[in-house]
Each structure stands twice: as C-alpha cells, then as structure tokens.
C-alpha cells in the first residue's frame, strides 16, 4: 500500500483502509439514495484472540452507523471471527454482534467463503436466525448444492444474498462454465421471488454486476408484481458505479458493499481474477507512476 501504483489500483475498489474512509464513502452514496454494506477485509485469522479485536471493531462500526444515521449493514466472514479455531467462539461473537445490530436497526450478513465452509456457515446462520430476522447469508450460484440449500432456507424466512461465487472450486462441486452459473443464478433468484417466500425475514439480495441478468430479474419482478420490500440489488464499491446510481434513481432499492481495511490482498486478487481487464488497469497504473 506504500507504493503509489498499488494504492491507485486498489483504491478503484475500496475507498481507503479505515472505517472512517468507508463511512465517508457511505455518506456520499447515501446522498444519491444508495444503501451500503460495510465489511472489514480479513479472513482466516491465525489465533482465536484476534477474533476479539475483530468483534470489537464491528461493535464500533455499529456505533458509527447509529451515530451517523446511515442506511448501512455490516457483513462478516466467519473465519474472521474464529470459525477455524473454535466455531463456538465464532457463534458467540456473531450472536452478540447480531443483538447489537438489532438494537442499531441495522442488518448482519454472513459472507460465504470457499466450499469447506459452506455447511458450517449455513449451520451458523440457522442458529442466529432463531434469535432475530435481521441476519442474512450469501449463497453462491456456482455450487451445484445451492438449489438444495435454498430450499432448506426458505421455510425459515431467510435473507439470502445471491452471488455467483468468487473462489476457485473444482468441477465436481461447481459449474465450470460461466453460462451455467448465470443460468443457475437466474433459476435460484426466480425461485426466491416465488409467492411462498414471503415469511417474515425473507429478503433477496441480487448480488451481481451482470446487467443483462439484473434486467431479466427486474422484468420477472415487474411481471409478478413482487413488492419492493422483498428484494434489493447489491453491488461492490467501484464496480459499475453509474449502474448503481441509475438503479437507485429508478427507485430500485440498491446497496453498495464497501470493503476497507489493511488485509486486502486475497480479496483484491479475487477482484482481479473476475475480470482480466483489471490487470491492464494495474499495469497502466505502474506506468503512470
Ligand atoms: P460477472 O463476473 O459475470 O460480471 C458481470 C460484469 O460485471 C462484467 O462483465 C464486468 O462488466 C463487471 N464486473 C464483474 N466483476 C468485476 C470486477 N472485479 N471488476 C470490474 N468489473 C467487474 N462471492 C462469494 O463467494 N462470497 C460472498 O459472500 C460474496 N459477497 C458478495 C457481495 C456482493 C454485494 C457482490 C456484488 C458480490 C459478492 N461476491 C461474493 C462476489 C461474487 O461471487 C462474484 O465473484 C462477483 O460479483 C463477480 O461476479 P458478477 O456477478 O458481477 O458477474
């Protein structure tokens, strides 16, 4: 981060390393009717004590959300809160943060990590959902198992952030072809927009920058007259910002996930891998420096 070209390249996708940078960006987005989700980068902590610091940080974030009056959610990765070392400690941190989130009037999301964590993250979500409705979970459309997972979550009244999936998974577990992932996203999203998915707590986050896919789903929503409270579009900071504003201006509830923090390397590599053109952007910044 000390190198100018790195700073310039990474800042396309994150407003800065501190929560203050993220809150300032959230304010700007709020001014154009975009909601936000705040997440501090970091995953797979190496010692359980580090989870205490992460939980304390998110308590502080919730205080800032309350003070600022921002329409902002928080999102965590279970491995940031000690899932690898002790799933029970991770659960206790999440439970406490969920309670705080509830008091703040905010929302608590669980990111989905690579396949070894899917069962554990779903089990964690189920336990948390027993206590409050304002908790959600990311589900990855590239996994064959996701259709079954979604069916299991619908009866609970679940907030689901549907995403394509960001990790390198084997063909035995995930669709290797992009066209199949896109179609499965459409299938899962339309499933979640059916009339039986209206229990309290049910919410669909359409978590993609794929504009044709968004448009197809918004057409389904229009035809089925799905009420606006049942879904939101969610996109990442710095990716298609004009589209984010366009959706918000058109009255579609749209939320921008803002990542911040020092541990951006693995996350940034996933953003580069998603779009080879981003590598060109990094190289251009090397020469501009
Ligand atoms: P796709 O990759 O098909 O891209 C569609 C278009 O979007 C591209 O043609 C390009 O124009 C643009 N685009 C996409 N990625 C870009 C990039 N990096 N840079 C520039 N342009 C880009 N994953 C996961 O495994 N677990 C999780 O918890 C989450 N959480 C999450 C939350 C939210 C709100 C979003 C939007 C995404 C996630 N993801 C995620 C990441 C997700 O799985 C996926 O990797 C990315 O969203 C990229 O896929 P798209 O759906 O955008 O489609």
Coordinates of N, CA and C and ligand atoms in Angstrom, one line a residue, residues 12-13 37 75 77 110-114 138-140 142 161-167 178 182 185 205-211 213 234-236 238-240 255-257 270-275 278, ligand 1:
X12 N -9.5 1.9 -6.6 CA -10.7 1.7 -7.5 C -11.8 0.9 -6.8
X13 N -11.3 -0.1 -6.0 CA -12.3 -1.0 -5.4 C -12.6 -0.7 -3.9
X37 N -23.2 -1.6 2.6 CA -22.9 -2.7 3.5 C -21.4 -2.5 3.8
X75 N -21.2 -6.8 7.2 CA -21.0 -8.2 6.7 C -19.7 -8.7 7.2
X77 N -17.0 -12.3 7.6 CA -16.7 -13.7 7.2 C -16.5 -14.5 8.5
X110 N -23.7 -12.7 6.7 CA -22.6 -13.7 6.7 C -22.1 -13.8 5.3
X111 N -20.9 -13.5 5.0 CA -20.3 -13.8 3.7 C -20.2 -15.3 3.5
X112 N -20.2 -15.8 2.3 CA -19.9 -17.2 2.1 C -18.4 -17.4 1.6
X113 N -17.7 -18.2 2.2 CA -16.3 -18.4 1.8 C -16.2 -19.7 0.9
X114 N -15.0 -20.3 0.9 CA -14.9 -21.5 0.0 C -15.6 -22.7 0.5
X138 N -24.9 -15.3 2.4 CA -24.6 -15.3 1.0 C -24.7 -16.8 0.5
X139 N -25.3 -16.9 -0.7 CA -25.4 -18.3 -1.3 C -24.8 -18.1 -2.7
X140 N -23.9 -19.1 -3.1 CA -23.2 -19.0 -4.4 C -23.8 -19.8 -5.5
X142 N -22.6 -20.7 -8.3 CA -21.8 -21.6 -9.0 C -21.8 -23.0 -8.4
X161 N -28.3 -13.4 0.2 CA -27.6 -12.6 -0.8 C -27.1 -13.6 -1.9
X162 N -27.7 -13.6 -3.0 CA -27.3 -14.5 -4.1 C -26.2 -13.9 -4.9
X163 N -25.1 -14.6 -5.0 CA -23.9 -14.2 -5.7 C -23.4 -15.3 -6.6
X164 N -22.6 -15.0 -7.6 CA -22.1 -16.1 -8.5 C -21.1 -17.0 -7.8
X165 N -20.3 -16.4 -7.0 CA -19.2 -17.2 -6.3 C -17.9 -16.7 -6.7
X166 N -16.9 -16.5 -5.8 CA -15.7 -15.9 -6.0 C -14.4 -16.8 -5.9
X167 N -14.6 -18.0 -5.4 CA -13.4 -18.9 -5.1 C -13.2 -19.9 -6.3
X178 N -19.3 -20.4 -17.2 CA -19.9 -19.2 -16.8 C -21.4 -19.2 -17.2
X182 N -24.5 -18.5 -14.6 CA -25.5 -17.4 -14.9 C -27.0 -17.9 -14.9
X185 N -28.0 -18.8 -11.4 CA -28.3 -17.6 -10.6 C -29.8 -17.2 -10.9
X205 N -31.2 -10.5 -1.9 CA -30.2 -9.6 -2.5 C -29.7 -10.1 -3.8
X206 N -30.0 -9.4 -4.9 CA -29.5 -9.8 -6.2 C -28.1 -9.2 -6.3
X207 N -27.1 -10.1 -5.9 CA -25.7 -9.6 -5.7 C -24.9 -9.8 -7.0
X208 N -25.1 -9.0 -8.0 CA -24.3 -9.2 -9.2 C -24.2 -7.9 -10.0
X209 N -23.1 -7.8 -10.8 CA -22.9 -6.6 -11.7 C -23.4 -6.9 -13.1
X210 N -23.9 -8.1 -13.3 CA -24.3 -8.6 -14.6 C -25.6 -7.9 -15.0
X211 N -25.4 -6.9 -15.8 CA -26.6 -6.0 -16.1 C -27.7 -6.8 -16.8
X213 N -28.5 -9.9 -16.6 CA -29.1 -10.8 -15.6 C -30.0 -9.9 -14.6
X234 N -27.6 -5.7 -5.0 CA -26.3 -5.4 -4.2 C -25.1 -5.5 -5.1
X235 N -24.3 -4.5 -5.1 CA -23.1 -4.4 -5.9 C -21.9 -4.0 -5.1
X236 N -20.7 -4.1 -5.7 CA -19.5 -3.8 -4.9 C -19.0 -2.4 -5.3
X238 N -17.1 0.6 -6.5 CA -16.2 0.8 -7.6 C -16.5 0.0 -8.8
X239 N -17.4 -0.9 -8.8 CA -17.7 -1.7 -10.0 C -19.1 -1.2 -10.5
X240 N -19.0 -0.7 -11.7 CA -20.2 -0.1 -12.4 C -21.0 0.9 -11.5
X255 N -27.9 -1.4 -3.0 CA -26.9 -1.3 -1.9 C -25.5 -1.6 -2.4
X256 N -24.6 -0.8 -1.9 CA -23.2 -1.0 -2.4 C -22.4 -1.5 -1.2
X257 N -21.7 -2.6 -1.5 CA -20.8 -3.2 -0.4 C -19.5 -2.5 -0.5
X270 N -9.0 -11.7 -5.9 CA -10.3 -12.2 -6.4 C -11.0 -11.2 -7.4
X271 N -10.9 -9.9 -7.1 CA -11.5 -8.9 -7.9 C -10.7 -8.9 -9.3
X272 N -9.4 -9.0 -9.2 CA -8.6 -9.0 -10.5 C -9.0 -10.3 -11.3
X273 N -9.1 -11.4 -10.6 CA -9.4 -12.7 -11.3 C -10.7 -12.6 -12.0
X274 N -11.7 -11.9 -11.4 CA -13.0 -11.9 -12.0 C -13.0 -11.2 -13.4
X275 N -12.0 -10.3 -13.6 CA -12.1 -9.5 -14.8 C -10.7 -9.3 -15.3
X278 N -9.0 -5.9 -15.5 CA -8.5 -5.2 -14.4 C -6.9 -5.2 -14.3
Ligands
LIG1 P1 -19.7 -11.4 -13.8 O1 -18.4 -11.9 -13.3 O2 -20.4 -12.2 -14.9 O3 -19.5 -9.9 -14.2 C1 -20.6 -9.2 -14.9 C2 -20.0 -7.8 -15.3 O4 -19.7 -7.1 -14.1 C3 -18.6 -7.9 -16.0 O5 -18.8 -8.1 -17.4 C4 -18.0 -6.6 -15.7 O6 -18.5 -5.6 -16.5 C5 -18.5 -6.4 -14.3 N1 -17.5 -6.9 -13.3 C6 -17.6 -8.0 -12.5 N2 -16.6 -8.2 -11.7 C7 -15.8 -7.1 -11.9 C8 -14.6 -6.7 -11.4 N3 -13.9 -7.4 -10.4 N4 -14.0 -5.5 -11.9 C9 -14.6 -4.8 -12.8 N5 -15.8 -5.2 -13.4 C10 -16.4 -6.3 -12.9 N6 -18.7 -14.0 -3.5 C11 -18.5 -15.0 -2.6 O7 -18.0 -16.1 -3.0 N7 -19.0 -14.9 -1.3 C12 -19.6 -13.7 -0.9 O8 -20.0 -13.6 0.2 C13 -19.8 -12.7 -1.8 N8 -20.4 -11.5 -1.5 C14 -20.6 -10.6 -2.5 C15 -21.5 -9.5 -2.2 C16 -21.9 -8.6 -3.2 C17 -22.8 -7.4 -2.8 C18 -21.4 -8.8 -4.5 C19 -21.9 -7.9 -5.6 C20 -20.6 -9.9 -4.8 C21 -20.2 -10.7 -3.8 N9 -19.4 -11.8 -4.1 C22 -19.2 -12.8 -3.2 C23 -18.6 -11.9 -5.4 C24 -19.3 -12.7 -6.4 O9 -19.4 -14.0 -6.1 C25 -18.7 -12.5 -7.8 O10 -17.4 -13.0 -7.8 C26 -18.6 -11.1 -8.3 O11 -19.8 -10.4 -8.0 C27 -18.4 -11.0 -9.8 O12 -19.5 -11.6 -10.5 P2 -20.7 -10.9 -11.2 O13 -22.0 -11.4 -10.6 O14 -20.6 -9.4 -11.0 O15 -20.8 -11.3 -12.7

